[in-house]
Amino acid sequence: MRASEFLIPTLRETPAEADIISHKLLLRAGFIRKAAAGIYTYLPLARRVLAKLERIIREEMDRAGGQELLLPIIQTAELWKESGRWDVYGEEMFRLKDRHQRDFCLGPTHEEIITLLVRNEINSYKQLPLLLYQIQNKYRDERRPRFGLLRGREFIMKDLYSFDKDQEGLNESYIKMYEAYKNVFRRCGLEFRPVEADSGAIGGNYSHEFMALAETGEAVLVYCNDCDYAANVEIAVSKAIPKEITESPAPLEEIATPGKKTVKEVSTFLNITSDKLIKTIFYEADNQIIAVLVRGDRELNEIKLQNHLGCKHLVLADAEKVKKITGAPIGYVGPVGLEGITFYADLEIPYMVNGIVGANKEGYHYINVNPGRDFEINEIFDLRQVEAGDPCPQCGSVLSQARGIEVGQVFQLGTKYSKALGAYYTDPQGKECPIVMGCYGIGVSRTMAAAVEQHHDDNGIIWPLSIAPFQVIIILASYKDSEQRTIAENLYKELSASGIEVIFDDRNERAGQKFVEADLIGYPLRLTVGKKTVTQGTVDLKWRNEDKETSVTLDGLASYVKEMIIREMEKYK
Ligand code: ATP
Ligand code: MG
């Protein structure tokens, strides 16, 4: 490809709309343009990167036994009503009507439509297992589309669905996919970690996310330094270590704490550490008010709470409702003396001795509060947000925290969709059984942005060789020098003919400008044909991810470069 003929609209300035590095660089380097909020045009450079990502994904899906198909993007409301998700999916779903006023949506995910296919086409155990996948645009009207390709409203996803006879089969499919995902992200040159994850709105009960490690990631994960435990903090657990109890329970006492409402204010006022406090938080769980207790120095994890309760809607109770129940404003509430409310407590609460809670009276707290003696707990379970430094639930060693971009997720769905949509098979005894399903997504466009988040410097992108838009750029230093031009032209032809993906910057531009742009775009290997090429027969060779430039002889250069590229590509096999 010749740069003179290729559409690469680089920008000198960073557009104001971009706030993180991948967004800035992909705009500036001429990869993407915004069409609407969360909706982007992929320019030719980006299309090449996406094609490479897709190729790696296809190879790994096929290797794991996947078969590619293509499902419709437009789906009927009836189908989604059958699974019960038409009403549950909410505002994230793009909905539309046809000329007959019939409801449709743009597929945010494809469990429904693929289950429909399998319901109609599969009926015997002999046809299972089956792994079907596609790579296609998905549509989600995200509440906050942002960070460029990381959270779009139209984005590219690979989604695979597995169909098995039983749980054992699903386990096998799941492991195959888990391994395939590790290969995909390794081959894309990402630094990543698989973590245990919440299964969210998709349903099911067992899930992992693949996190590309990046400071800008929206997800927080914890991982053990000594064993393989790693989890999204949304569901992470830590070992609850019982504190040694040295105090003996003292008599309950009400004390005045005028104007002291927050954990910080109360603990400073009483000159104690915040772990002596018990936070009492009221929630509405599917319209029923409940109360939750966590230690003053801890954060409550709402996802764990919601998963444990199994409720659809969980929101904090508003101040008015709290006052009605407790008689006090938020900040002075507590469990002592409250009747008719269900109390859920975190694992650490039962170990507390002489704790402090609100007295359900404005301006007052109780001290020397002892669970069991002064109030009853209805249920105790792991409720708190895990933090760095907590003990690992598997081995007790210390947990660390990191941020990540979720580039993929795998779920065990079980029979949720097959039962709802009637996808059954007949077993050898003639019995009708629901097909056991799994689903497995990779954000293809998000992965492209994640790669940029991980691989860049002040000058621009540094593409991993396996997904770079071109492997090599040839820079013609002086367009006006016809000898240089001829040499560069020949080198370009020779490299292209040998199967190297090469772009030739043959434009009539300053050399400096060409270098700046090559660095911004991030081609892995740069060959410069300049004065020395004519006078000494050497070409300057520089890897984008290294500082030093070396001089190599023009003679035999094409095969030398080819060998190097092949050798480097081995790392991504
Ligand atoms: P998130 O929690 O980030 O919203 P999700 O859990 O809803 O994502 P899945 O339904 O698991 O996403 O979709 C599979 C993959 O698709 C994700 O792992 C992610 O890589 C990608 N993806 C999801 N939403 C978006 C989006 N809005 N823009 C770009 N990629 C996305
Ligand atoms: Mg997900």
Coordinates of C-alpha atoms and ligand atoms in Angstrom, one line a residue, residues 38 42 89 92 108-109 111 138-142 144-146 148-159 181 185 198-202 207-210 218-219 232 234 405-411 439-447, ligand 1:
G38 CA -20.9 6.0 20.9
Y42 CA -13.7 2.6 11.3
Y89 CA -33.6 -5.3 29.2
E92 CA -30.3 -0.2 26.9
P108 CA -27.8 -6.2 22.0
T109 CA -26.8 -9.9 22.4
E111 CA -29.1 -15.8 23.1
K138 CA -24.1 -5.2 18.6
Y139 CA -26.3 -2.4 19.7
R140 CA -26.7 -1.2 23.2
D141 CA -28.0 2.2 24.1
E142 CA -25.5 2.6 26.9
R144 CA -23.0 6.7 29.2
P145 CA -21.3 5.9 25.9
R146 CA -17.7 7.1 26.4
G148 CA -14.3 6.0 22.3
L149 CA -14.4 2.4 21.3
L150 CA -14.3 1.2 24.9
R151 CA -18.0 1.8 25.5
G152 CA -19.8 2.3 22.3
R153 CA -23.5 2.1 21.5
E154 CA -22.7 0.2 18.2
F155 CA -19.7 -2.1 18.7
I156 CA -18.3 -5.3 17.2
M157 CA -18.6 -8.5 19.2
K158 CA -17.7 -12.1 18.7
D159 CA -20.4 -14.1 20.4
Y181 CA -9.8 -16.9 25.1
F185 CA -5.7 -12.3 24.1
D198 CA -20.8 -11.8 38.2
S199 CA -23.2 -13.0 35.5
G200 CA -25.4 -9.9 35.6
A201 CA -28.5 -9.6 33.4
I202 CA -27.5 -12.4 31.1
S207 CA -18.7 -16.8 34.8
H208 CA -15.3 -15.4 34.1
E209 CA -14.2 -12.1 32.6
F210 CA -11.0 -11.5 30.8
E218 CA -13.6 0.7 34.4
A219 CA -13.4 -2.6 36.2
N232 CA -13.8 -8.8 39.8
E234 CA -18.1 -7.0 42.2
I405 CA -10.9 -3.3 30.7
E406 CA -13.3 -6.2 30.3
V407 CA -12.4 -7.5 26.8
G408 CA -14.3 -10.8 27.1
Q409 CA -16.6 -12.8 29.2
V410 CA -17.7 -16.4 29.4
F411 CA -20.9 -17.6 31.1
C439 CA -22.3 -18.1 26.0
Y440 CA -19.0 -16.4 25.3
G441 CA -18.4 -12.8 24.1
I442 CA -15.3 -10.9 23.0
G443 CA -15.5 -7.1 22.4
V444 CA -13.6 -6.9 19.2
S445 CA -13.6 -3.1 18.8
R446 CA -13.0 -2.7 22.6
T447 CA -10.0 -5.0 22.3
Ligands
ATP1 P1 -19.8 -4.1 30.4 O1 -19.9 -4.6 31.8 O2 -18.5 -3.5 30.1 O3 -21.0 -3.2 30.1 P2 -21.0 -6.4 29.5 O4 -20.7 -7.3 30.6 O5 -22.4 -5.8 29.5 O6 -20.0 -5.3 29.4 P3 -21.1 -8.6 27.7 O7 -22.6 -8.7 27.5 O8 -20.4 -9.6 28.6 O9 -20.7 -7.1 28.1 O10 -20.5 -8.5 26.2 C1 -19.3 -9.3 25.8 C2 -18.2 -8.3 25.5 O11 -18.6 -7.3 24.6 C3 -17.7 -7.6 26.7 O12 -16.7 -8.4 27.4 C4 -17.0 -6.4 26.1 O13 -15.7 -6.7 25.7 C5 -17.8 -6.1 24.9 N1 -18.7 -5.0 25.2 C6 -19.8 -4.9 25.9 N2 -20.4 -3.7 25.9 C7 -19.7 -3.0 25.1 C8 -19.7 -1.6 24.7 N3 -20.7 -0.8 25.0 N4 -18.8 -1.1 23.8 C9 -17.8 -1.9 23.4 N5 -17.7 -3.2 23.8 C10 -18.6 -3.7 24.6

